[in-house]
CSV table of C-alpha atoms and ligand atoms in Angstrom, one decimal:
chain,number,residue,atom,x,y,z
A,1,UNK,CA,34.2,3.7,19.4
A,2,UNK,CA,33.5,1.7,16.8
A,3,UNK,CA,30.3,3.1,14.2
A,4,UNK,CA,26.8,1.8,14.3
A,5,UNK,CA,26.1,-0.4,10.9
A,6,UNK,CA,23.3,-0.3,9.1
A,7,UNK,CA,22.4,-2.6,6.5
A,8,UNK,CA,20.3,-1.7,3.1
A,9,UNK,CA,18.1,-4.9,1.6
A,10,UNK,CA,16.0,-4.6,-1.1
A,11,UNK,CA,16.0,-6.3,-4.8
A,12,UNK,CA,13.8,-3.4,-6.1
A,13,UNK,CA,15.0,-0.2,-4.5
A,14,UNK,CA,17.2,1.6,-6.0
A,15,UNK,CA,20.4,2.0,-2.8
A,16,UNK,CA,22.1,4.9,-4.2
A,17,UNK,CA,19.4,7.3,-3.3
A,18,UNK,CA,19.1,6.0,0.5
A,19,UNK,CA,23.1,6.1,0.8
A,20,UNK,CA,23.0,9.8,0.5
A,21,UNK,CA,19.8,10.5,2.1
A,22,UNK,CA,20.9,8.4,5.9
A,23,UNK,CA,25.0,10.0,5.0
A,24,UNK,CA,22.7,13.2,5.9
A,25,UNK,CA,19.8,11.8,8.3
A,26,UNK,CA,22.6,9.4,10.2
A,27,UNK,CA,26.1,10.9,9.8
A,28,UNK,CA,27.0,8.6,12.9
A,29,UNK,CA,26.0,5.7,10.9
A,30,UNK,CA,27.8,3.4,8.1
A,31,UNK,CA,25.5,2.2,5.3
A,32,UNK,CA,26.2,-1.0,3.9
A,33,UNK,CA,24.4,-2.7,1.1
A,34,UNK,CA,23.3,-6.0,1.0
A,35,UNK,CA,24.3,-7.0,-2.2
A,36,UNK,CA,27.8,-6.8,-2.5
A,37,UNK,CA,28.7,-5.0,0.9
A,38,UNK,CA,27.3,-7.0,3.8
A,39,UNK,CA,29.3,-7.1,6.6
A,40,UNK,CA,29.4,-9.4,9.4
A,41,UNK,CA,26.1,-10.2,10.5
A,42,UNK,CA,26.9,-9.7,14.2
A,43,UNK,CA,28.2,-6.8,13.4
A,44,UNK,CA,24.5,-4.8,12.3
A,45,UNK,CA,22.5,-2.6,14.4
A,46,UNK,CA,19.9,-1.5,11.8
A,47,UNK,CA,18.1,-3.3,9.1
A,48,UNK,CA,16.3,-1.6,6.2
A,49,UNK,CA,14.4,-3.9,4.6
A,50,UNK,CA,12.2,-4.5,1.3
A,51,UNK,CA,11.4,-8.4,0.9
A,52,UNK,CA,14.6,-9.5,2.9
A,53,UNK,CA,15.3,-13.2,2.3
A,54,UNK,CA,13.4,-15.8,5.3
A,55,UNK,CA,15.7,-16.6,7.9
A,56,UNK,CA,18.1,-13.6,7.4
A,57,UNK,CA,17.3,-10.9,9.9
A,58,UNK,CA,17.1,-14.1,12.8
A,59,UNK,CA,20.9,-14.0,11.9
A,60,UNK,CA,21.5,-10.7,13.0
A,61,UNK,CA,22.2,-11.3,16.7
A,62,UNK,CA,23.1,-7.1,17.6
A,63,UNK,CA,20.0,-5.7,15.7
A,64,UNK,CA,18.3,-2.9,17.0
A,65,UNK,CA,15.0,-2.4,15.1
A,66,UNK,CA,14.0,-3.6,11.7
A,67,UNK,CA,12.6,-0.5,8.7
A,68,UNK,CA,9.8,-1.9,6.2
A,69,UNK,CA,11.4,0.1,2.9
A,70,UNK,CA,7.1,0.5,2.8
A,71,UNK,CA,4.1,1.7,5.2
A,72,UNK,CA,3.1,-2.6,4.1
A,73,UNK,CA,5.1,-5.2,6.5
A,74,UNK,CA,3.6,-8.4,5.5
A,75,UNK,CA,6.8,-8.9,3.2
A,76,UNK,CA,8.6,-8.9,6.3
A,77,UNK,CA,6.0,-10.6,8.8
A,78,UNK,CA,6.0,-13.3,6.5
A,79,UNK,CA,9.3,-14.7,7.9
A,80,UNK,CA,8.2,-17.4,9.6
A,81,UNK,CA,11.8,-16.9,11.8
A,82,UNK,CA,11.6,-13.3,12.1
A,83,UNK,CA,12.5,-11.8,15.0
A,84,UNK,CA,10.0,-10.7,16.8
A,85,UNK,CA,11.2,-9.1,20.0
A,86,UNK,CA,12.9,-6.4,17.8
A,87,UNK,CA,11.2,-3.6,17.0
A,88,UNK,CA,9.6,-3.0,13.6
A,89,UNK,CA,9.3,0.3,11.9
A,90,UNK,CA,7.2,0.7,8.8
A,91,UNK,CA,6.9,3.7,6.8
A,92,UNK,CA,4.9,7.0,7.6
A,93,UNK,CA,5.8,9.9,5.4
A,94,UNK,CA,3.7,12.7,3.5
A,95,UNK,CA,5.0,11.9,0.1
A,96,UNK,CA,3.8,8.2,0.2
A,97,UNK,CA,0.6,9.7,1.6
A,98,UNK,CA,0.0,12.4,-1.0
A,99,UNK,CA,1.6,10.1,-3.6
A,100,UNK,CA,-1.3,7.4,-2.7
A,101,UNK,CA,-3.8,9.9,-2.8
A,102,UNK,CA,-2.9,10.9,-5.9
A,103,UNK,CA,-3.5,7.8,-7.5
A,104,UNK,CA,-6.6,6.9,-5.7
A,105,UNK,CA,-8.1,10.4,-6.7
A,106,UNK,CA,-7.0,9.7,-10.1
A,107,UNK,CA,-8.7,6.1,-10.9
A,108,UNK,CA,-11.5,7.3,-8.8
A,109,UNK,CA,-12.1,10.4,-10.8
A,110,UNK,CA,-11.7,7.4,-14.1
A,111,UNK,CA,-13.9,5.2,-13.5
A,112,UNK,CA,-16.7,8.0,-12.6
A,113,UNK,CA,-16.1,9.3,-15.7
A,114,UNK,CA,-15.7,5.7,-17.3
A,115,UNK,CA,-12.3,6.3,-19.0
A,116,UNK,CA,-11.9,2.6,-19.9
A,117,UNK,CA,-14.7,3.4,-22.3
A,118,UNK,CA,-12.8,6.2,-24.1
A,119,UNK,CA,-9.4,3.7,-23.7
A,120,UNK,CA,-11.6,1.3,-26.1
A,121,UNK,CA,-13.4,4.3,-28.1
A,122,UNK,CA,-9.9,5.7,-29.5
A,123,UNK,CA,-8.3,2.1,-29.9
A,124,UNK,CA,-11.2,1.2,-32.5
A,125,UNK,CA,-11.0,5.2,-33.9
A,126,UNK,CA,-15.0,5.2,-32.6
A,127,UNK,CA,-16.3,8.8,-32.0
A,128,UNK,CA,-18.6,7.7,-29.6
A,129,UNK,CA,-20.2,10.7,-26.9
A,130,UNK,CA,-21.7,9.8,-23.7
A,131,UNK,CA,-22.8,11.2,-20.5
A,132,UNK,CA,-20.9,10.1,-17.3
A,133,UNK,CA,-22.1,9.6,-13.9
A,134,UNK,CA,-21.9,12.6,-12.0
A,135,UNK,CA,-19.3,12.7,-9.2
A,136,UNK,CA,-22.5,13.4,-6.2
A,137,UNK,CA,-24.2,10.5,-7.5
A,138,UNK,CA,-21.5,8.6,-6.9
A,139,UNK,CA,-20.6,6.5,-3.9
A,140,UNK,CA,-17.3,5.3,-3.1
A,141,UNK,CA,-15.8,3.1,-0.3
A,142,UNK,CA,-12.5,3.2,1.1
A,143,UNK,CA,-11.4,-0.4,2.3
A,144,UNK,CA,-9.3,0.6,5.5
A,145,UNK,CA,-9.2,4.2,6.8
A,146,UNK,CA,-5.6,4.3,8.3
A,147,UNK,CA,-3.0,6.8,7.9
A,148,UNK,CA,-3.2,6.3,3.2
A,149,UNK,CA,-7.5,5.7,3.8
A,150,UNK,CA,-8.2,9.1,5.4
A,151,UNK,CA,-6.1,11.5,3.7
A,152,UNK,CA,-7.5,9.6,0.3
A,153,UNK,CA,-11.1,10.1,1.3
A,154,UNK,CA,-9.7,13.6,2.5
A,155,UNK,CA,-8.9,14.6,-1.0
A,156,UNK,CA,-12.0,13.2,-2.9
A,157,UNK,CA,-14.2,15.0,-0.6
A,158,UNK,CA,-13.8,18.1,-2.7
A,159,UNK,CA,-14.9,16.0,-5.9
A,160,UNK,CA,-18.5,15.5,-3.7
A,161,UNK,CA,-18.5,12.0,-4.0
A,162,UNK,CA,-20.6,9.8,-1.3
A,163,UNK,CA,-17.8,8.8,0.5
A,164,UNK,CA,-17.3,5.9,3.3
A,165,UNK,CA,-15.0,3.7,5.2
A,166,UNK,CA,-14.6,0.5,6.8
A,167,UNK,CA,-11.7,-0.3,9.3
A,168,UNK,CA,-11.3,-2.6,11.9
A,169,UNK,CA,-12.2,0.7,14.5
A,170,UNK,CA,-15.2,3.0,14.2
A,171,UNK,CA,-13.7,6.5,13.0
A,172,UNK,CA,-15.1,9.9,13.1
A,173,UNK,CA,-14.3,12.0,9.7
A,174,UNK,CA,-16.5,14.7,8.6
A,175,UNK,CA,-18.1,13.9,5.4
A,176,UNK,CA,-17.1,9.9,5.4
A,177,UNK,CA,-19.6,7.2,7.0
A,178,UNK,CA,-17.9,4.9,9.3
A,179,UNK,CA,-18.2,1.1,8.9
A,180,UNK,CA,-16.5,-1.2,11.3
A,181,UNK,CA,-15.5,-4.6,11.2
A,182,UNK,CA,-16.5,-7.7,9.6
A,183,UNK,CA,-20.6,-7.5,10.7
A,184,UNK,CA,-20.7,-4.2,8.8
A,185,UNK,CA,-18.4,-5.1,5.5
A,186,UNK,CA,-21.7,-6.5,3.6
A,187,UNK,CA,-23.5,-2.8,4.5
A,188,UNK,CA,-20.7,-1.1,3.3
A,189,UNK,CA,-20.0,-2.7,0.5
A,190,UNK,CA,-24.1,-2.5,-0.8
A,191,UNK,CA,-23.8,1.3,-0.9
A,192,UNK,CA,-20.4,1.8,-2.9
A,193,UNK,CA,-20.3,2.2,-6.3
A,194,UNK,CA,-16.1,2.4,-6.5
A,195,UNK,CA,-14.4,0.4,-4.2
A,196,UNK,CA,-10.9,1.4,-3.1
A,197,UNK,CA,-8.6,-1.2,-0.9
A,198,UNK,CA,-6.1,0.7,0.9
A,199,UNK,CA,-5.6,-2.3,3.8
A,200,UNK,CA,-2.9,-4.1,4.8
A,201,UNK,CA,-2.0,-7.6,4.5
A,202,UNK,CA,-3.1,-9.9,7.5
A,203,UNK,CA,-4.5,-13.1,7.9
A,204,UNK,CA,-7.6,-11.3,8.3
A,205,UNK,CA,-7.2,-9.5,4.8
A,206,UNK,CA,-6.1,-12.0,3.0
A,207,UNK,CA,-8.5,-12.8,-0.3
A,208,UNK,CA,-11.1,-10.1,0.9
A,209,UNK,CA,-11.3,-8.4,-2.4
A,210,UNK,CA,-13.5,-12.4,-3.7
A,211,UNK,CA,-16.3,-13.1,-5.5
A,212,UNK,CA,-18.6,-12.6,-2.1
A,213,UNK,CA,-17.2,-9.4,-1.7
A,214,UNK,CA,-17.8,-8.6,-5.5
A,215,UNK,CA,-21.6,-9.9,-5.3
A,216,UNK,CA,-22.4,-7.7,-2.1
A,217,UNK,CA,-21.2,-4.9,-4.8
A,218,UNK,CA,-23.8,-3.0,-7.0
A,219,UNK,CA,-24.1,-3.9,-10.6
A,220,UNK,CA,-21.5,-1.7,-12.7
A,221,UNK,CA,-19.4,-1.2,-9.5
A,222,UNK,CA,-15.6,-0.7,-10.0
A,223,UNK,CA,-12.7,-1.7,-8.0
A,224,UNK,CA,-9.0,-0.4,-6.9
A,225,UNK,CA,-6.8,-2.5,-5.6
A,226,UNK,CA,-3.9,-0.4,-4.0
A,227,UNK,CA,-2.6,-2.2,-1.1
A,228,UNK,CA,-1.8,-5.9,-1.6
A,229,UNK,CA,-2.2,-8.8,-4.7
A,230,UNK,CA,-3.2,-10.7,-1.4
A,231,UNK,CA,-6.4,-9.0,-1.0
A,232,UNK,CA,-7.6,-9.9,-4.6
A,233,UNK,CA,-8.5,-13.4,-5.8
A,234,UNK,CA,-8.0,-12.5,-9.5
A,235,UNK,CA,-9.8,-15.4,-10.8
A,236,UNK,CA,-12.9,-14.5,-8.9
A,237,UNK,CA,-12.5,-10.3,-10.7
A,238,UNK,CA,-12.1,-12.2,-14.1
A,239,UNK,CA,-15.4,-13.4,-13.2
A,240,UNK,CA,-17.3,-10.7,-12.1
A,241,UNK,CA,-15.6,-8.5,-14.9
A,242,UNK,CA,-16.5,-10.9,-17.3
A,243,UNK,CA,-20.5,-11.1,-16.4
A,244,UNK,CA,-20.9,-7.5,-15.9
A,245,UNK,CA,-20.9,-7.1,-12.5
A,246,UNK,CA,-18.0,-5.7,-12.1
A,247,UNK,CA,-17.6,-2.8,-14.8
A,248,UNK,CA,-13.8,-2.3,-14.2
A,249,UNK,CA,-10.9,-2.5,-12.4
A,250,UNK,CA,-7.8,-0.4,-12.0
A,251,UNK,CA,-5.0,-3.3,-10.2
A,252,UNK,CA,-1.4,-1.9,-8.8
A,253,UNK,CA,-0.6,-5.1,-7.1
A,254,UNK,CA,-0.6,-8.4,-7.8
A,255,UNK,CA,-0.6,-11.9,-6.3
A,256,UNK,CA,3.4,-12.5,-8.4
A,257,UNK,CA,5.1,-9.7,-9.5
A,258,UNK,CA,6.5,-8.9,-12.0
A,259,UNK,CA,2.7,-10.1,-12.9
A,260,UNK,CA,3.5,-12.7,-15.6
A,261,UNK,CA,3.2,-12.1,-18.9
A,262,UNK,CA,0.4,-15.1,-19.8
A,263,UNK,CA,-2.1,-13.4,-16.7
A,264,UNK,CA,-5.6,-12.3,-18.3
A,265,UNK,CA,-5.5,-9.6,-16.2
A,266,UNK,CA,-2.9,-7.5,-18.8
A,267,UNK,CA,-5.3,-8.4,-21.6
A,268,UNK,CA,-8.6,-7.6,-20.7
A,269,UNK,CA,-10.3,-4.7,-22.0
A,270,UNK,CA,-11.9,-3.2,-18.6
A,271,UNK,CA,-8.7,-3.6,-16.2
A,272,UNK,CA,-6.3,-1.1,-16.0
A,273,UNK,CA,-3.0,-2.0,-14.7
A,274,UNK,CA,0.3,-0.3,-13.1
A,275,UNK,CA,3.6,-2.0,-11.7
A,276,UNK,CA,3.2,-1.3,-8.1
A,277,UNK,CA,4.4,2.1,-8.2
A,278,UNK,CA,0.8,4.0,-7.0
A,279,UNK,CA,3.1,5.2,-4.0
A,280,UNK,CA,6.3,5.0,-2.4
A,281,UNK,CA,8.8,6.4,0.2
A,282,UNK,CA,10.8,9.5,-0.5
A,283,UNK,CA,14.2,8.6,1.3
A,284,UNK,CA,14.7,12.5,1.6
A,285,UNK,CA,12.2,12.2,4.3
A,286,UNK,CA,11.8,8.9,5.4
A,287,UNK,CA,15.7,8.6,6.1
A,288,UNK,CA,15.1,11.2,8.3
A,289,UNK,CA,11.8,9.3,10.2
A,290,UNK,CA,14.2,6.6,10.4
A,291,UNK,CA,17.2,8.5,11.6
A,292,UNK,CA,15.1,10.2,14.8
A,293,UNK,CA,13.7,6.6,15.7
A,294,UNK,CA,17.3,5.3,15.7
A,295,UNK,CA,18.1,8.0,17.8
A,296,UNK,CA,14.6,7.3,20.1
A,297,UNK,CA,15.8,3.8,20.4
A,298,UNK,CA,18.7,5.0,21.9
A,299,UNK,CA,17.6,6.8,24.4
A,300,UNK,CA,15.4,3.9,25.8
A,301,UNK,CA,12.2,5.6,23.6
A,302,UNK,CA,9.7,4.4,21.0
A,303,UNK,CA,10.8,4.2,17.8
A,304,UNK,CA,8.2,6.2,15.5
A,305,UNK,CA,5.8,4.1,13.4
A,306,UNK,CA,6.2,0.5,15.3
A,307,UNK,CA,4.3,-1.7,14.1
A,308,UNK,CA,2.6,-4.7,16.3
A,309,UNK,CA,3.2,-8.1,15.1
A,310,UNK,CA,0.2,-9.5,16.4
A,311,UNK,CA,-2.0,-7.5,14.4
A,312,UNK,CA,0.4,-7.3,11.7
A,313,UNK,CA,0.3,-3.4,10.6
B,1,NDP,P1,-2.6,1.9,8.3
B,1,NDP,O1,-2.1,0.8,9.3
B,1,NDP,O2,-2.4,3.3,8.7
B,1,NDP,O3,-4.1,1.7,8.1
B,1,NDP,C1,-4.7,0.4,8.0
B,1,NDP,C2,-6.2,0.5,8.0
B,1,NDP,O4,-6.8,-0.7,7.7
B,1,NDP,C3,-6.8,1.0,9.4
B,1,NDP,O5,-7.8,1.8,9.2
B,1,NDP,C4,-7.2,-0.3,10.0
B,1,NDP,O6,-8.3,-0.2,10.9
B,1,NDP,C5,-7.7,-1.1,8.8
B,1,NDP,N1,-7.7,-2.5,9.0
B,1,NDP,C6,-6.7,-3.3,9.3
B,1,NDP,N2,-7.1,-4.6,9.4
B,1,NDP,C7,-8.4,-4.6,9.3
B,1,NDP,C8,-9.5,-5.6,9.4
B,1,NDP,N3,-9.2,-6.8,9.7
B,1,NDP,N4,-10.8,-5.2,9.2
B,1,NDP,C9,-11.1,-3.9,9.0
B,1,NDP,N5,-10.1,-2.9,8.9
B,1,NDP,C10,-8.9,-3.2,9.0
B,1,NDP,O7,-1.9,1.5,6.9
B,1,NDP,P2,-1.7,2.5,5.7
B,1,NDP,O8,-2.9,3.3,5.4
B,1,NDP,O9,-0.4,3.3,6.0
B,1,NDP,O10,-1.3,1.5,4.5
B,1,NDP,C11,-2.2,0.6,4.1
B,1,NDP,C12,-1.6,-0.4,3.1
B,1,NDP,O11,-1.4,0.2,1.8
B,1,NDP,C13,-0.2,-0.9,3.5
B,1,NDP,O12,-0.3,-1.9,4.5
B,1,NDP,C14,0.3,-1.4,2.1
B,1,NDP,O13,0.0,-2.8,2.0
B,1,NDP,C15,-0.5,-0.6,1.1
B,1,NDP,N6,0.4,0.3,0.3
B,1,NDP,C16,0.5,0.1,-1.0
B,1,NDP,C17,1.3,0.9,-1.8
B,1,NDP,C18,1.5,0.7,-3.2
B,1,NDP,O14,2.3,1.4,-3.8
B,1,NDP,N7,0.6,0.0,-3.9
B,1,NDP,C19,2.1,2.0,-1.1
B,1,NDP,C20,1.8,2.1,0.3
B,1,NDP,C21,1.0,1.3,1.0
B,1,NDP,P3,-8.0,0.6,12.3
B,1,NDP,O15,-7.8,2.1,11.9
B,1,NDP,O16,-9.3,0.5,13.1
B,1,NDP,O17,-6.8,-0.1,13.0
B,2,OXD,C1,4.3,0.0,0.6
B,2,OXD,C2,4.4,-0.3,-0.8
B,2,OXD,O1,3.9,-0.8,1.4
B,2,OXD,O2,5.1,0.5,-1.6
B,2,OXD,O3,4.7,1.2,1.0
B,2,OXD,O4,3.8,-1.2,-1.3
């Protein structure tokens, strides 16, 4: 019998890695890469996909179930043609979890201690002392408390920051006050003084992180955007950033990326920036997630990590 095919898509992944980690997750399975390898689309049973091109999984008439290359699948639900009676996977796995955390403990810990201000202190060779905030008089706010929200908040608790969350569900973690939908935003947002969005991308999402959003804020609050550039409407945090409201901003996604060179974002003084890179799948582990849904699938199960395409995570 002929091998299942599985096809590899992504213009920023690196494929050799994922080749050797699904020759070991799926020895029953042949890994093809897009560029350069494809094979016949009616041919594919599996599609692992980073940002695959509109129209193209439609074209795959034997496919199984679809993998986000991320726990995000708005750059695949964005296909206006995509498929949607197959399944869709995204990613679950404890390095992109601790690897978020990580950077979310990170920025939060530098804008209590107000590390842009030492940033600009050294650049102008200014010996400048000052006292920061400390880390229990400080309340931060987790924008989405899913599976990258929680074990965030998880991991600051130790700091004793005020921490809290607002998801689309009420959600009962010790030590984190629980804010639900769109009637509670404005209260949640009036007591955090470091704002964190770790939501997905959804038409419900979309542009939350605006200059409302930024006025419901306290004066001197900061923001981290982790999730999506389609949560941020950049103009609107130049604004706030640049009348004082907002006293920083650390930015891992953006609205185009590569962000271009000419944005104002790269340039100004209180915004740190990183290339999308806070977090990402291991394909050690993740090729094995995939693997055991492949084999789920087969036997008429679940596939782990489905997302539903009406909500869109
Ligand atoms: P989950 O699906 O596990 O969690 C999403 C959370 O957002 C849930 O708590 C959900 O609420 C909440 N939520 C969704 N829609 C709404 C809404 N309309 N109103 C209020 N709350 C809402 O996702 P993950 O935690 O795994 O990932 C979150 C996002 O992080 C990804 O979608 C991706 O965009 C981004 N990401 C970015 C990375 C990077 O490198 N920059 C790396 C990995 C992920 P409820 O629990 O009630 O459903
Ligand atoms: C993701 C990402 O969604 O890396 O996992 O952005």
């Amino acid at each position: 019998m002929a091998k299942e095919r599985l096809v590899f898509l992504s213009p920023v992944d690196p494929p050799g890695a994922w080749r050797g980690a699904f020759e070991k997750a799926a020895p029953d399975v042949d890994f093809f890469v897009s560029r350069g390898e494809m094979p016949s689309p009616e041919t594919i049973d599996w599609a692992v996909v980073w940002r695959p091109p509109a129209g193209l999984l439609a074209r795959l008439p034997r496919l199984r179930c679809v993998f986000s290359l991320g726990a995000g699948v708005d750059h695949i639900l964005i296909d206006p043609d995509f498929p949607r009676h197959v399944p869709l996977c995204r990613v679950v796995d404890p390095y992109l979890t601790s690897g978020m955390s990580e950077y979310v403990v990170l920025h939060v810990i530098g804008h209590q201690r107000n590390l842009l201000r030492n940033i600009a202190d050294q650049a102008a060779a200014r010996w400048s002392p000052f006292l920061p905030r400390q880390a229990d008089e400080t309340r931060v706010g987790i924008l989405g408390l899913g599976e990258l929200g929680l074990d965030a908040a998880r991991k600051l608790r130790p700091f004793g920051y005020h921490l809290a969350g607002w998801s689309a569900s009420r959600k009962t973690e010790p030590g984190v006050e629980s804010f639900a939908g769109r009637a509670e935003l404005g209260a949640f947002l009036a007591r955090t003084d470091i704002l964190v969005c770790l939501l997905p991308l959804t038409a419900d999402t979309q542009g939350i992180l605006n200059a409302a959003a930024f006025a419901a804020l306290p004066r001197g609050a900061a923001v981290i955007n982790a999730a999506r550039g389609g949560h941020l409407v950049e103009a609107d945090l130049l604004a706030a950033l640049d009348s004082g409201h907002i006293s920083g901003a650390t930015l891992d996604v953006f609205e185009t990326e590569p962000l271009p060179a000419t944005s104002p974002l790269w340039r100004h003084p209180r915004v740190l920036i990183t290339p999308h890179i806070a977090s990402m799948a291991d394909p050690r582990t993740t090729a094995v997630a995939m693997a055991d849904s492949m084999a789920r699938l087969r036997r008429g199960e679940p596939p782990l990590h489905q997302v539903d395409p009406a909500k869109g995570y």
